[in-house]
JSON list of C-alpha atoms in Angstrom, two decimals:
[
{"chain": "A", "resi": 299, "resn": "UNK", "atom": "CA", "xyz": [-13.38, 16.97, -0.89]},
{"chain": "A", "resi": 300, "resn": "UNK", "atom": "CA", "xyz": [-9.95, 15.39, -1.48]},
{"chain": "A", "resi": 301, "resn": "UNK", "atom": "CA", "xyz": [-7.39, 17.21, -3.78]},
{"chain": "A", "resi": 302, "resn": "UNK", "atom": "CA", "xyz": [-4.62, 14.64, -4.12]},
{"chain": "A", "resi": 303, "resn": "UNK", "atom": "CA", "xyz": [-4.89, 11.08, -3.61]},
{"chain": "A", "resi": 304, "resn": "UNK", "atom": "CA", "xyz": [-3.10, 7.70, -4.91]},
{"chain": "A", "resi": 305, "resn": "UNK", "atom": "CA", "xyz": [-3.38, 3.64, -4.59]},
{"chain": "A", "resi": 306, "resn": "UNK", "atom": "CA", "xyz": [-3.80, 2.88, -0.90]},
{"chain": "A", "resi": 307, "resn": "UNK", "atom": "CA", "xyz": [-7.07, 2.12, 0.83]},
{"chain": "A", "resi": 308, "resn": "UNK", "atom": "CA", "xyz": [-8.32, 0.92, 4.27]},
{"chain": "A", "resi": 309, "resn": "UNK", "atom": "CA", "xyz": [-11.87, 0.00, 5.69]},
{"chain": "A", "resi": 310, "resn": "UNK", "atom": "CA", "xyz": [-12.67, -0.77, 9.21]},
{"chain": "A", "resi": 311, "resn": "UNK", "atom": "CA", "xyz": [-13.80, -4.30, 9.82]},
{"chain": "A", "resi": 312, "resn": "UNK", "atom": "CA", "xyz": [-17.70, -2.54, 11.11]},
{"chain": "A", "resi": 313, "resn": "UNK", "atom": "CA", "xyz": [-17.15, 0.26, 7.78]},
{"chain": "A", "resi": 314, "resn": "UNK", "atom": "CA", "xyz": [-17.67, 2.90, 10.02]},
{"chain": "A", "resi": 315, "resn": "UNK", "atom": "CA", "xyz": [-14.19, 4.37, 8.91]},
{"chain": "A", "resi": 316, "resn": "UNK", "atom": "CA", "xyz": [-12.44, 4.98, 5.89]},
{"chain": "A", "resi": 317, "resn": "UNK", "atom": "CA", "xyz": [-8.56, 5.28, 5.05]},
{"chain": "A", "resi": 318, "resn": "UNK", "atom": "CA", "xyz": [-7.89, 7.06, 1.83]},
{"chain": "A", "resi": 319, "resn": "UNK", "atom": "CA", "xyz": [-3.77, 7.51, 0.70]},
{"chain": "A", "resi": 320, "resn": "UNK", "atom": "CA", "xyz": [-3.20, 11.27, 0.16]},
{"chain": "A", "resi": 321, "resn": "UNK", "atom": "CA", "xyz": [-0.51, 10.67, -2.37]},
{"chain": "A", "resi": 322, "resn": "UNK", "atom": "CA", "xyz": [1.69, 14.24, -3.12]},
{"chain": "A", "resi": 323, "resn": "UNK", "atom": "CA", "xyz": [-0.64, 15.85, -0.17]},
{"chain": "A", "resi": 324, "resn": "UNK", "atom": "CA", "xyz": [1.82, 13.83, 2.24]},
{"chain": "A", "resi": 325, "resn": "UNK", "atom": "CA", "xyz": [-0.90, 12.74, 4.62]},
{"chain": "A", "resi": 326, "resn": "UNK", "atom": "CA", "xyz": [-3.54, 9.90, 4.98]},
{"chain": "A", "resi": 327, "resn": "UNK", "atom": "CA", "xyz": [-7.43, 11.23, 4.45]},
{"chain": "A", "resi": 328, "resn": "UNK", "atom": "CA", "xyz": [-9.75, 9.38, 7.39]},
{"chain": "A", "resi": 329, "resn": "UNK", "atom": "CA", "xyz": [-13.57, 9.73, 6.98]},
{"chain": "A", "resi": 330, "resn": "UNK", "atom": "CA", "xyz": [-16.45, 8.32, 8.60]},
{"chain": "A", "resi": 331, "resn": "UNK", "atom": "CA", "xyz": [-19.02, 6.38, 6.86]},
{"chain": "A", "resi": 332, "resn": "UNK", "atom": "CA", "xyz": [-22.44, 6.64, 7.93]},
{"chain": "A", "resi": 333, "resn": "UNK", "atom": "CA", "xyz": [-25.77, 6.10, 5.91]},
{"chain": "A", "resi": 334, "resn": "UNK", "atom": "CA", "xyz": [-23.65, 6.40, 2.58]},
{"chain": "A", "resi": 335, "resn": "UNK", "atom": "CA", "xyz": [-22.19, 9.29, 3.48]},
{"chain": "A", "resi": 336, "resn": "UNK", "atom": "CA", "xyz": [-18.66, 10.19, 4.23]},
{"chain": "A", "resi": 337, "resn": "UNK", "atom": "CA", "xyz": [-17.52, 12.75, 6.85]},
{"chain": "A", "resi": 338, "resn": "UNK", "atom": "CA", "xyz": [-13.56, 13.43, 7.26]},
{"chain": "A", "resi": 339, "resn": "UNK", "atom": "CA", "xyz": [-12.22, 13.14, 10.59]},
{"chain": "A", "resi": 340, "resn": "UNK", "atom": "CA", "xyz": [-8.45, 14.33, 9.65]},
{"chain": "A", "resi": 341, "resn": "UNK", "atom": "CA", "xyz": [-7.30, 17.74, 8.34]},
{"chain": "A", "resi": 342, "resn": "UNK", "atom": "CA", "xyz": [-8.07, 19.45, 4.78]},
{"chain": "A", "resi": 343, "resn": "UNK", "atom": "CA", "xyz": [-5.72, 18.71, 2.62]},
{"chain": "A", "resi": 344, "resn": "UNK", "atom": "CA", "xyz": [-4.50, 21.94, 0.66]},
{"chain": "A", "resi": 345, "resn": "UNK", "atom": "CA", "xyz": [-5.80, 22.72, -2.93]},
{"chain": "A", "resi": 346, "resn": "UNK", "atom": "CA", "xyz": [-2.74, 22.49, -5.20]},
{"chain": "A", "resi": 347, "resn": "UNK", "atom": "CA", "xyz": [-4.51, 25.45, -7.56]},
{"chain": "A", "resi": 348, "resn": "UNK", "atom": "CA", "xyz": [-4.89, 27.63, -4.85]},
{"chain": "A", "resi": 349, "resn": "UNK", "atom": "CA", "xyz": [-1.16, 27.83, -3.27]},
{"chain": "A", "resi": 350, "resn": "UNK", "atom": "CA", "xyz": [1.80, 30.12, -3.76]},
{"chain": "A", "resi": 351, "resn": "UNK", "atom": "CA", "xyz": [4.39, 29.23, -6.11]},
{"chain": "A", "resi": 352, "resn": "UNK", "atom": "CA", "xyz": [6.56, 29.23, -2.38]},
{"chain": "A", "resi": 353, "resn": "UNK", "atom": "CA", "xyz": [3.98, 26.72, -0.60]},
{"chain": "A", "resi": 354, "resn": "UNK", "atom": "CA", "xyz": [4.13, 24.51, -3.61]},
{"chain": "A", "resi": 355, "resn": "UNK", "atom": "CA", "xyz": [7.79, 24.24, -3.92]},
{"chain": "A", "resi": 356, "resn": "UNK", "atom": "CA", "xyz": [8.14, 23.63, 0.32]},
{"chain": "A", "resi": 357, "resn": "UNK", "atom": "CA", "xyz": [5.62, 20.69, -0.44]},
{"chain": "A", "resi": 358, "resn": "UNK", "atom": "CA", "xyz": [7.65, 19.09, -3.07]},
{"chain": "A", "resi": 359, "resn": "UNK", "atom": "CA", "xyz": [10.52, 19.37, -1.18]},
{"chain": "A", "resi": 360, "resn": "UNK", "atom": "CA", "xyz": [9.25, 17.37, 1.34]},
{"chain": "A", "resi": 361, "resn": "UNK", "atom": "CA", "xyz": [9.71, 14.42, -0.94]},
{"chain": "A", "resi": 362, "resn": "UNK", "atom": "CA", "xyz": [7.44, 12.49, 0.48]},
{"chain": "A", "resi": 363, "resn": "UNK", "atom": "CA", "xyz": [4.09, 10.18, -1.45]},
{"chain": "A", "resi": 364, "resn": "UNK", "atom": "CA", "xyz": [1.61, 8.29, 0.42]},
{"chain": "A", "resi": 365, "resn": "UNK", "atom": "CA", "xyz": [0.87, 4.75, -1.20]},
{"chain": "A", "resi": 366, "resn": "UNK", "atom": "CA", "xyz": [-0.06, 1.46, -0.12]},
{"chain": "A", "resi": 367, "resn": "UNK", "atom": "CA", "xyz": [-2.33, 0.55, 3.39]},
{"chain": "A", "resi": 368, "resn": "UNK", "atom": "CA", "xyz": [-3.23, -1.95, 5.73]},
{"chain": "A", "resi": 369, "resn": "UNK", "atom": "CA", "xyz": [-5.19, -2.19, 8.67]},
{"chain": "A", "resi": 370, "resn": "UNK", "atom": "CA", "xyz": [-4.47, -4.08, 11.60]},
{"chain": "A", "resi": 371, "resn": "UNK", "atom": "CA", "xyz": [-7.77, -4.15, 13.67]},
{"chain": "A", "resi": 372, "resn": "UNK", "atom": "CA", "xyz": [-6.28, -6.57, 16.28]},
{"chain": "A", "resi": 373, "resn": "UNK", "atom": "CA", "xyz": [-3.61, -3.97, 17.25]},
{"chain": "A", "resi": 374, "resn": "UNK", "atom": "CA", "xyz": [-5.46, -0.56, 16.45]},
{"chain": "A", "resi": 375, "resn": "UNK", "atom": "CA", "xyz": [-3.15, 0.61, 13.38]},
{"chain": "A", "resi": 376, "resn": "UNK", "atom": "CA", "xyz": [-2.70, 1.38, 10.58]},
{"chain": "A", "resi": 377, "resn": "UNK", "atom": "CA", "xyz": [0.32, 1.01, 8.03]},
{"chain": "A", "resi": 378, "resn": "UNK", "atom": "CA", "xyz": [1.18, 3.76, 5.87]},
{"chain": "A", "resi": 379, "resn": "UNK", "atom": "CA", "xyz": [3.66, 3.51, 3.10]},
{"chain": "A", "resi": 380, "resn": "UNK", "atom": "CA", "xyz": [5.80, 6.36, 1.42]},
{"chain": "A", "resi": 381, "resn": "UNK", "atom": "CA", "xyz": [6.94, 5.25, -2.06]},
{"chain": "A", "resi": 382, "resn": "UNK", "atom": "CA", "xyz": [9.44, 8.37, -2.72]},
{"chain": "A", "resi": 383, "resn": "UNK", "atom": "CA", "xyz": [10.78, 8.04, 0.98]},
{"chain": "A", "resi": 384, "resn": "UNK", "atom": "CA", "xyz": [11.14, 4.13, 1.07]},
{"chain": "A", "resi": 385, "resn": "UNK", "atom": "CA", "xyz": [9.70, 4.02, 4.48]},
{"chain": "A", "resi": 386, "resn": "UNK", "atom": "CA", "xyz": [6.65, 2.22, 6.38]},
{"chain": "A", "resi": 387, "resn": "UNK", "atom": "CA", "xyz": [5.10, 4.21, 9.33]},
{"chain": "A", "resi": 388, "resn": "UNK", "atom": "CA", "xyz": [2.28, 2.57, 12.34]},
{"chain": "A", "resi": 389, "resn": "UNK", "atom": "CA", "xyz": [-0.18, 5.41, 13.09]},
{"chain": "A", "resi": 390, "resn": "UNK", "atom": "CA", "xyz": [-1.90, 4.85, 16.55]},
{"chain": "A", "resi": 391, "resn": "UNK", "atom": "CA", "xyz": [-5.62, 4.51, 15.51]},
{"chain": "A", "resi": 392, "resn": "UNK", "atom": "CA", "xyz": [-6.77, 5.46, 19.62]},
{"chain": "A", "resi": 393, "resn": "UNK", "atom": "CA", "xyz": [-4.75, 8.64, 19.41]},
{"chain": "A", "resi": 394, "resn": "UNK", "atom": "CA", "xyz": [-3.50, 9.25, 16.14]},
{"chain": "A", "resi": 395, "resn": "UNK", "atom": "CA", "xyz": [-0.15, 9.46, 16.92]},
{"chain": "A", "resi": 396, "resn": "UNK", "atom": "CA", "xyz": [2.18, 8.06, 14.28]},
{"chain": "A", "resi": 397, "resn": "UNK", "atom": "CA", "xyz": [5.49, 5.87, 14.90]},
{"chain": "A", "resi": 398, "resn": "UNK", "atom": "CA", "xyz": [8.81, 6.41, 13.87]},
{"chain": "A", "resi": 399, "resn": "UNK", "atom": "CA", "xyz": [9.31, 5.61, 9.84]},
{"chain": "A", "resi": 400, "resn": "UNK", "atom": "CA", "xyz": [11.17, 2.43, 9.17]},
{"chain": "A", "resi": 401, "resn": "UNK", "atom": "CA", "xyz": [13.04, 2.16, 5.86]},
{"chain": "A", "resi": 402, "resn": "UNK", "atom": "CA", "xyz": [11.38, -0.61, 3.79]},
{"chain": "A", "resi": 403, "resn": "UNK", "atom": "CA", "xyz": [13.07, -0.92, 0.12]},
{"chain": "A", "resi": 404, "resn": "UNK", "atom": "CA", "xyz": [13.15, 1.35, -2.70]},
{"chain": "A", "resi": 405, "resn": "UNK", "atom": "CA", "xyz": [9.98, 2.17, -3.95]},
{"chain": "A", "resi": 406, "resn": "UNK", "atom": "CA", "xyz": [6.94, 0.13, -1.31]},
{"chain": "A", "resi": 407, "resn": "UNK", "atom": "CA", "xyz": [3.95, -0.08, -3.43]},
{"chain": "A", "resi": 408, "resn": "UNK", "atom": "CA", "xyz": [1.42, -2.07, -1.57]},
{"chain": "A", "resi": 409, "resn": "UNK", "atom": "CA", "xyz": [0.97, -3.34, 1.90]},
{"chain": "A", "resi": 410, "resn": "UNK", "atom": "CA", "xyz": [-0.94, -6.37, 3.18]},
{"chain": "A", "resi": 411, "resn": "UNK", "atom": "CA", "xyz": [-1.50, -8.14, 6.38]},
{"chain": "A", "resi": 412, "resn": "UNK", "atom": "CA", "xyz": [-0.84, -12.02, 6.33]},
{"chain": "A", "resi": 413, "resn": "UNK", "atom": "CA", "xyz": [-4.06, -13.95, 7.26]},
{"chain": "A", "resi": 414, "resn": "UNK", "atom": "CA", "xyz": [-1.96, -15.16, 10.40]},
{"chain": "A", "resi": 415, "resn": "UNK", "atom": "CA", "xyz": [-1.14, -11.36, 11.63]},
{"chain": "A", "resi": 416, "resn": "UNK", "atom": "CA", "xyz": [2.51, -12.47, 11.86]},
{"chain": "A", "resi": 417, "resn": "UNK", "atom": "CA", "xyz": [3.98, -10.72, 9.02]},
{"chain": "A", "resi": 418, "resn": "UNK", "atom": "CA", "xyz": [3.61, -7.52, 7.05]},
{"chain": "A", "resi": 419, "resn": "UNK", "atom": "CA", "xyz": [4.44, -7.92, 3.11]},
{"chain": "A", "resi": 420, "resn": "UNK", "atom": "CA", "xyz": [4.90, -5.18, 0.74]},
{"chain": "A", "resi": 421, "resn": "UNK", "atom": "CA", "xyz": [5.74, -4.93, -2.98]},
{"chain": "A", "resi": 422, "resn": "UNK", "atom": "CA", "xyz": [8.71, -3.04, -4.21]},
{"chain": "A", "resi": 423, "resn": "UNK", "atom": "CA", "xyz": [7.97, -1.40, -7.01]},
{"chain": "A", "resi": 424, "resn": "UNK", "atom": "CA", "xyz": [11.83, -0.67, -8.02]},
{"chain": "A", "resi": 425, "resn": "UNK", "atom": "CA", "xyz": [13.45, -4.04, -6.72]},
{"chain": "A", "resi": 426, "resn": "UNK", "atom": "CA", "xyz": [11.20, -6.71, -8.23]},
{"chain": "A", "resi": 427, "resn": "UNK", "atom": "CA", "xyz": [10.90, -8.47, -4.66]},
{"chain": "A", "resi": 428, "resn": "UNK", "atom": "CA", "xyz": [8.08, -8.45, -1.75]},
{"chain": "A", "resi": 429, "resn": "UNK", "atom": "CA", "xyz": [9.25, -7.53, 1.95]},
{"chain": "A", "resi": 430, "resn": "UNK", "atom": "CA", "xyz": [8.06, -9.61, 4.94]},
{"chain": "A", "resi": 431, "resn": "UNK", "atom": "CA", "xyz": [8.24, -7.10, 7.72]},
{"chain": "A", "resi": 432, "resn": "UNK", "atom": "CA", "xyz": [7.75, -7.83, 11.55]},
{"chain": "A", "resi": 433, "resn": "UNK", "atom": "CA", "xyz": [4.74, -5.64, 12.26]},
{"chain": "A", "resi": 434, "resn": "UNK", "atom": "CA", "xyz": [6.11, -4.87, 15.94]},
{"chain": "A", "resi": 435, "resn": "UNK", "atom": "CA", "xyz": [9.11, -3.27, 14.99]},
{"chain": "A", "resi": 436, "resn": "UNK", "atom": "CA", "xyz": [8.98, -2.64, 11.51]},
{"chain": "A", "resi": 437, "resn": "UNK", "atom": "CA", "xyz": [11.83, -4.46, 10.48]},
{"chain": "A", "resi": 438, "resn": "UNK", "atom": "CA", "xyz": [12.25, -6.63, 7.33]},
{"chain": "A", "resi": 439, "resn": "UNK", "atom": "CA", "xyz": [13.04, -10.45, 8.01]},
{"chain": "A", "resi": 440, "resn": "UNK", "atom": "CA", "xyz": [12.86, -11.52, 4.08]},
{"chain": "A", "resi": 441, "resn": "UNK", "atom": "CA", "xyz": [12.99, -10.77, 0.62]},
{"chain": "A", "resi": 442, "resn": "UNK", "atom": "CA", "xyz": [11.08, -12.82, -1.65]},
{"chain": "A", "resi": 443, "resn": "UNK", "atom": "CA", "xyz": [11.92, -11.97, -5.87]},
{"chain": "A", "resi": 444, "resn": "UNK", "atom": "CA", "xyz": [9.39, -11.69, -7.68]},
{"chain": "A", "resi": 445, "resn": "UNK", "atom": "CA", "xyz": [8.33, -10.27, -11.68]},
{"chain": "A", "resi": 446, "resn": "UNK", "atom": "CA", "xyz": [9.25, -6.90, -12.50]},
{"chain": "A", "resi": 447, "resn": "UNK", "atom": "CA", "xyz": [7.22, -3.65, -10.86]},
{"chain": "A", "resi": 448, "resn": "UNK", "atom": "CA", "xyz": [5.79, -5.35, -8.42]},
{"chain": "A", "resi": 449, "resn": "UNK", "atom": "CA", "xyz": [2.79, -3.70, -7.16]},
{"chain": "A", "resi": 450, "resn": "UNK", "atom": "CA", "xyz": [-0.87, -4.89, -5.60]},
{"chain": "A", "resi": 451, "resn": "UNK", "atom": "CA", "xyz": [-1.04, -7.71, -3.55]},
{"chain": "A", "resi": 452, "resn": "UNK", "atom": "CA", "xyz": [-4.06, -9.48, -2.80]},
{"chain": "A", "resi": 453, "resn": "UNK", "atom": "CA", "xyz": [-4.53, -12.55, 0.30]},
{"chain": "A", "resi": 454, "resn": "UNK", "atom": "CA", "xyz": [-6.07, -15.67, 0.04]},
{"chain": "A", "resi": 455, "resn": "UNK", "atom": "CA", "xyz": [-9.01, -15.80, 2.83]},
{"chain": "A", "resi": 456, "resn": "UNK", "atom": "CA", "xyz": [-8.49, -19.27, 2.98]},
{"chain": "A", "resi": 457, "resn": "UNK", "atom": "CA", "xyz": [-4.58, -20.46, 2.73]},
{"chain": "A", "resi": 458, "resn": "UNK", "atom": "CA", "xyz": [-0.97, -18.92, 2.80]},
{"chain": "A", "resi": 459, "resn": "UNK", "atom": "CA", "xyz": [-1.14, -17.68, -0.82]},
{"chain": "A", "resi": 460, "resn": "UNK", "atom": "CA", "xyz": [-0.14, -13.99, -1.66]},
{"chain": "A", "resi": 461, "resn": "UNK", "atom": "CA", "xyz": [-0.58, -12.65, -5.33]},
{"chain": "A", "resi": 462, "resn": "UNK", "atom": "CA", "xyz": [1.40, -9.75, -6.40]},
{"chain": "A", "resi": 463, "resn": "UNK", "atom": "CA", "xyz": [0.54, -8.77, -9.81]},
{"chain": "A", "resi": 464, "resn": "UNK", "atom": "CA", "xyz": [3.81, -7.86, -11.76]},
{"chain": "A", "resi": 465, "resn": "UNK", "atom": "CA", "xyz": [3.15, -5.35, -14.09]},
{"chain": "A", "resi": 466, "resn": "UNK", "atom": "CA", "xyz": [6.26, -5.13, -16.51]},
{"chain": "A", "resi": 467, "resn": "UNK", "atom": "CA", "xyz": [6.55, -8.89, -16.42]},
{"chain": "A", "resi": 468, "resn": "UNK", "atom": "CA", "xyz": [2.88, -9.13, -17.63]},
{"chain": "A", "resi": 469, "resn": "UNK", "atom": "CA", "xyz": [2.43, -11.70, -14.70]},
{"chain": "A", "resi": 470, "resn": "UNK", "atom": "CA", "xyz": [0.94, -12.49, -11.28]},
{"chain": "A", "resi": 471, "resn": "UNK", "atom": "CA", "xyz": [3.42, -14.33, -8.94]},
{"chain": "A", "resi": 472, "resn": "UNK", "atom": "CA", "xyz": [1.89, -16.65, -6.27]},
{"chain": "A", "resi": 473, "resn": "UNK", "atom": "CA", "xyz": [4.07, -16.89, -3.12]},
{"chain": "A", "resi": 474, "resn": "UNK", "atom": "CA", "xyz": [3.50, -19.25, -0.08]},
{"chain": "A", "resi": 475, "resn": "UNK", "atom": "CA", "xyz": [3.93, -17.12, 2.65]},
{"chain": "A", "resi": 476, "resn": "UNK", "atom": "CA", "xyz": [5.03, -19.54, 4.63]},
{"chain": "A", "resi": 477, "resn": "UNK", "atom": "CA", "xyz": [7.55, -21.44, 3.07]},
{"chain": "A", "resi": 478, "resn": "UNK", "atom": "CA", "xyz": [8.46, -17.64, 1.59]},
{"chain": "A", "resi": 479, "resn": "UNK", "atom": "CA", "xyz": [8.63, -18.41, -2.04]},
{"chain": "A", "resi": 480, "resn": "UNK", "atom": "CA", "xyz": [6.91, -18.25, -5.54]},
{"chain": "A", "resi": 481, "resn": "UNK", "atom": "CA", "xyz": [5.43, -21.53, -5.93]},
{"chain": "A", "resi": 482, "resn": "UNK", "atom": "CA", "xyz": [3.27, -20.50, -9.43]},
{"chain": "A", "resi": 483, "resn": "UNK", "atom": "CA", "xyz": [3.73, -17.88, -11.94]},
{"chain": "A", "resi": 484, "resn": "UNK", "atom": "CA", "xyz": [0.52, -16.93, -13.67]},
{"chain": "A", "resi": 485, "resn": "UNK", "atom": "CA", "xyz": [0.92, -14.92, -16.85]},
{"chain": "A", "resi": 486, "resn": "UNK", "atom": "CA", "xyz": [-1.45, -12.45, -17.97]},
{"chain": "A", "resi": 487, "resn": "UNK", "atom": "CA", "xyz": [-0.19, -11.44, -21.63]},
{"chain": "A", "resi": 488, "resn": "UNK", "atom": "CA", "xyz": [-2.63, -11.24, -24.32]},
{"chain": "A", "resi": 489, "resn": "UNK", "atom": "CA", "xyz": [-1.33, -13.77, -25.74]},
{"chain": "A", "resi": 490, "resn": "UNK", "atom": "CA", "xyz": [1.83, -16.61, -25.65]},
{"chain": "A", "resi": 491, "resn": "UNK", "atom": "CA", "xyz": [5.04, -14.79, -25.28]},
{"chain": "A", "resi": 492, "resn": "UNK", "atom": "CA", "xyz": [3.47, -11.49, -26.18]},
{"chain": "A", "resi": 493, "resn": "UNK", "atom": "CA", "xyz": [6.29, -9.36, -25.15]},
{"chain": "A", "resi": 494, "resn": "UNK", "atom": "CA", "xyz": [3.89, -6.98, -23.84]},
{"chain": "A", "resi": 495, "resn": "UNK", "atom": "CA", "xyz": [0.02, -6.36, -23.46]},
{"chain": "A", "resi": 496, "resn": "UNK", "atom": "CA", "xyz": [-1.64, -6.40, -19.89]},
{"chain": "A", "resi": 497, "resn": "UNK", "atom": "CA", "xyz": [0.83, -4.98, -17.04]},
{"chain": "A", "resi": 498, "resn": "UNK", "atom": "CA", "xyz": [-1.46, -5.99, -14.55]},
{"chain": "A", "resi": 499, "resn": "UNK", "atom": "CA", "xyz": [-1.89, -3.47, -11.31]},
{"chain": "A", "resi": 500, "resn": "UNK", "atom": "CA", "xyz": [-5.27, -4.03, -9.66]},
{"chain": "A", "resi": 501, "resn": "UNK", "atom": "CA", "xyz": [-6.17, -8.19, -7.73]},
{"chain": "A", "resi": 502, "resn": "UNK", "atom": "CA", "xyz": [-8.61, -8.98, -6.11]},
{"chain": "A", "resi": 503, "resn": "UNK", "atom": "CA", "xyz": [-9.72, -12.60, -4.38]}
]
């Protein structure tokens, strides 16, 4: 059973295991999946109904919200992004230790691994702009601007494209991750210059 939970999934390349975002809980659920069946591998997380007024308030002071992950297979981790703390952390998947968090914008949203394994890029949701990060040391090499409220991003399997869907800009922006620009905007009103209508959040290719 899983009490608090957000955006932010991750499925071994076999889907034998499962990484669920635990949102306000401050942690990252793991499961295994067998015969349709999931069986959690990391701690409970606590029932929010069921704690002192004291435990509640030491959680929210913690400040901390698990969003967006991505799974490296090649390197055994797995990226875990805190949208109140504006940081990125690499937990170990052979041990389960977890790095040092790196600060990564204002508010990181989503997290995806480029097809080549050379870059980390994540949506931030505050500064209308997508972070390639260096996934050995966590640090961000370039900023790439992008519609407003950036949030999921979605790879082509086939080319350099990205797709970030934009949700207060009613768009999807299409970046070339290599030459590290927007090369196509694709709106997604519900209609021509329909101030508002779709805010797109979910992509999927």
């Amino acid at each position: 059973q899983v009490y608090q939970s957000w955006f932010g999934l991750a499925l071994s390349a076999d889907q034998k295991k499962l990484w669920w975002s635990g949102g306000g809980a401050s942690m990252v659920h793991a499961f295994d999946l067998a015969d349709q069946k999931l069986t959690r591998t990391s701690p409970e997380d606590l029932n929010p109904a069921k704690l002192t007024r004291e435990e509640l308030n030491k959680l929210k002071s913690q400040h901390t919200f698990k969003s967006g992950l991505a799974l490296d297979a090649k390197r055994q981790l797995l990226y875990s992004l805190d949208i109140n703390a504006g940081t990125i952390t690499a937990i170990n998947l052979q041990d389960g230790a977890s790095g040092k968090p790196a600060p990564c914008g204002s508010r990181p949203y989503d997290v995806v691994l480029a097809r080549s394994g050379l870059h980390l890029y994540i949506s931030d949701w505050a500064d209308r702009m997508v972070m390639a990060v260096n996934p050995d040391d966590l640090r961000v090499v370039a900023k790439i601007p992008v519609g407003e409220h950036p949030n999921q991003i979605a790879v082509h399997p086939q080319d350099d494209r990205l797709f970030v869907a934009c949700a207060s800009s009613n768009c999807v922006s299409v970046i070339d991750a290599k030459r590290g620009i927007v090369t196509e905007t694709i709106f997604t009103a519900l209609f021509p210059r329909a101030p508002e209508g779709s805010t797109p959040d979910a992509l999927a290719v």
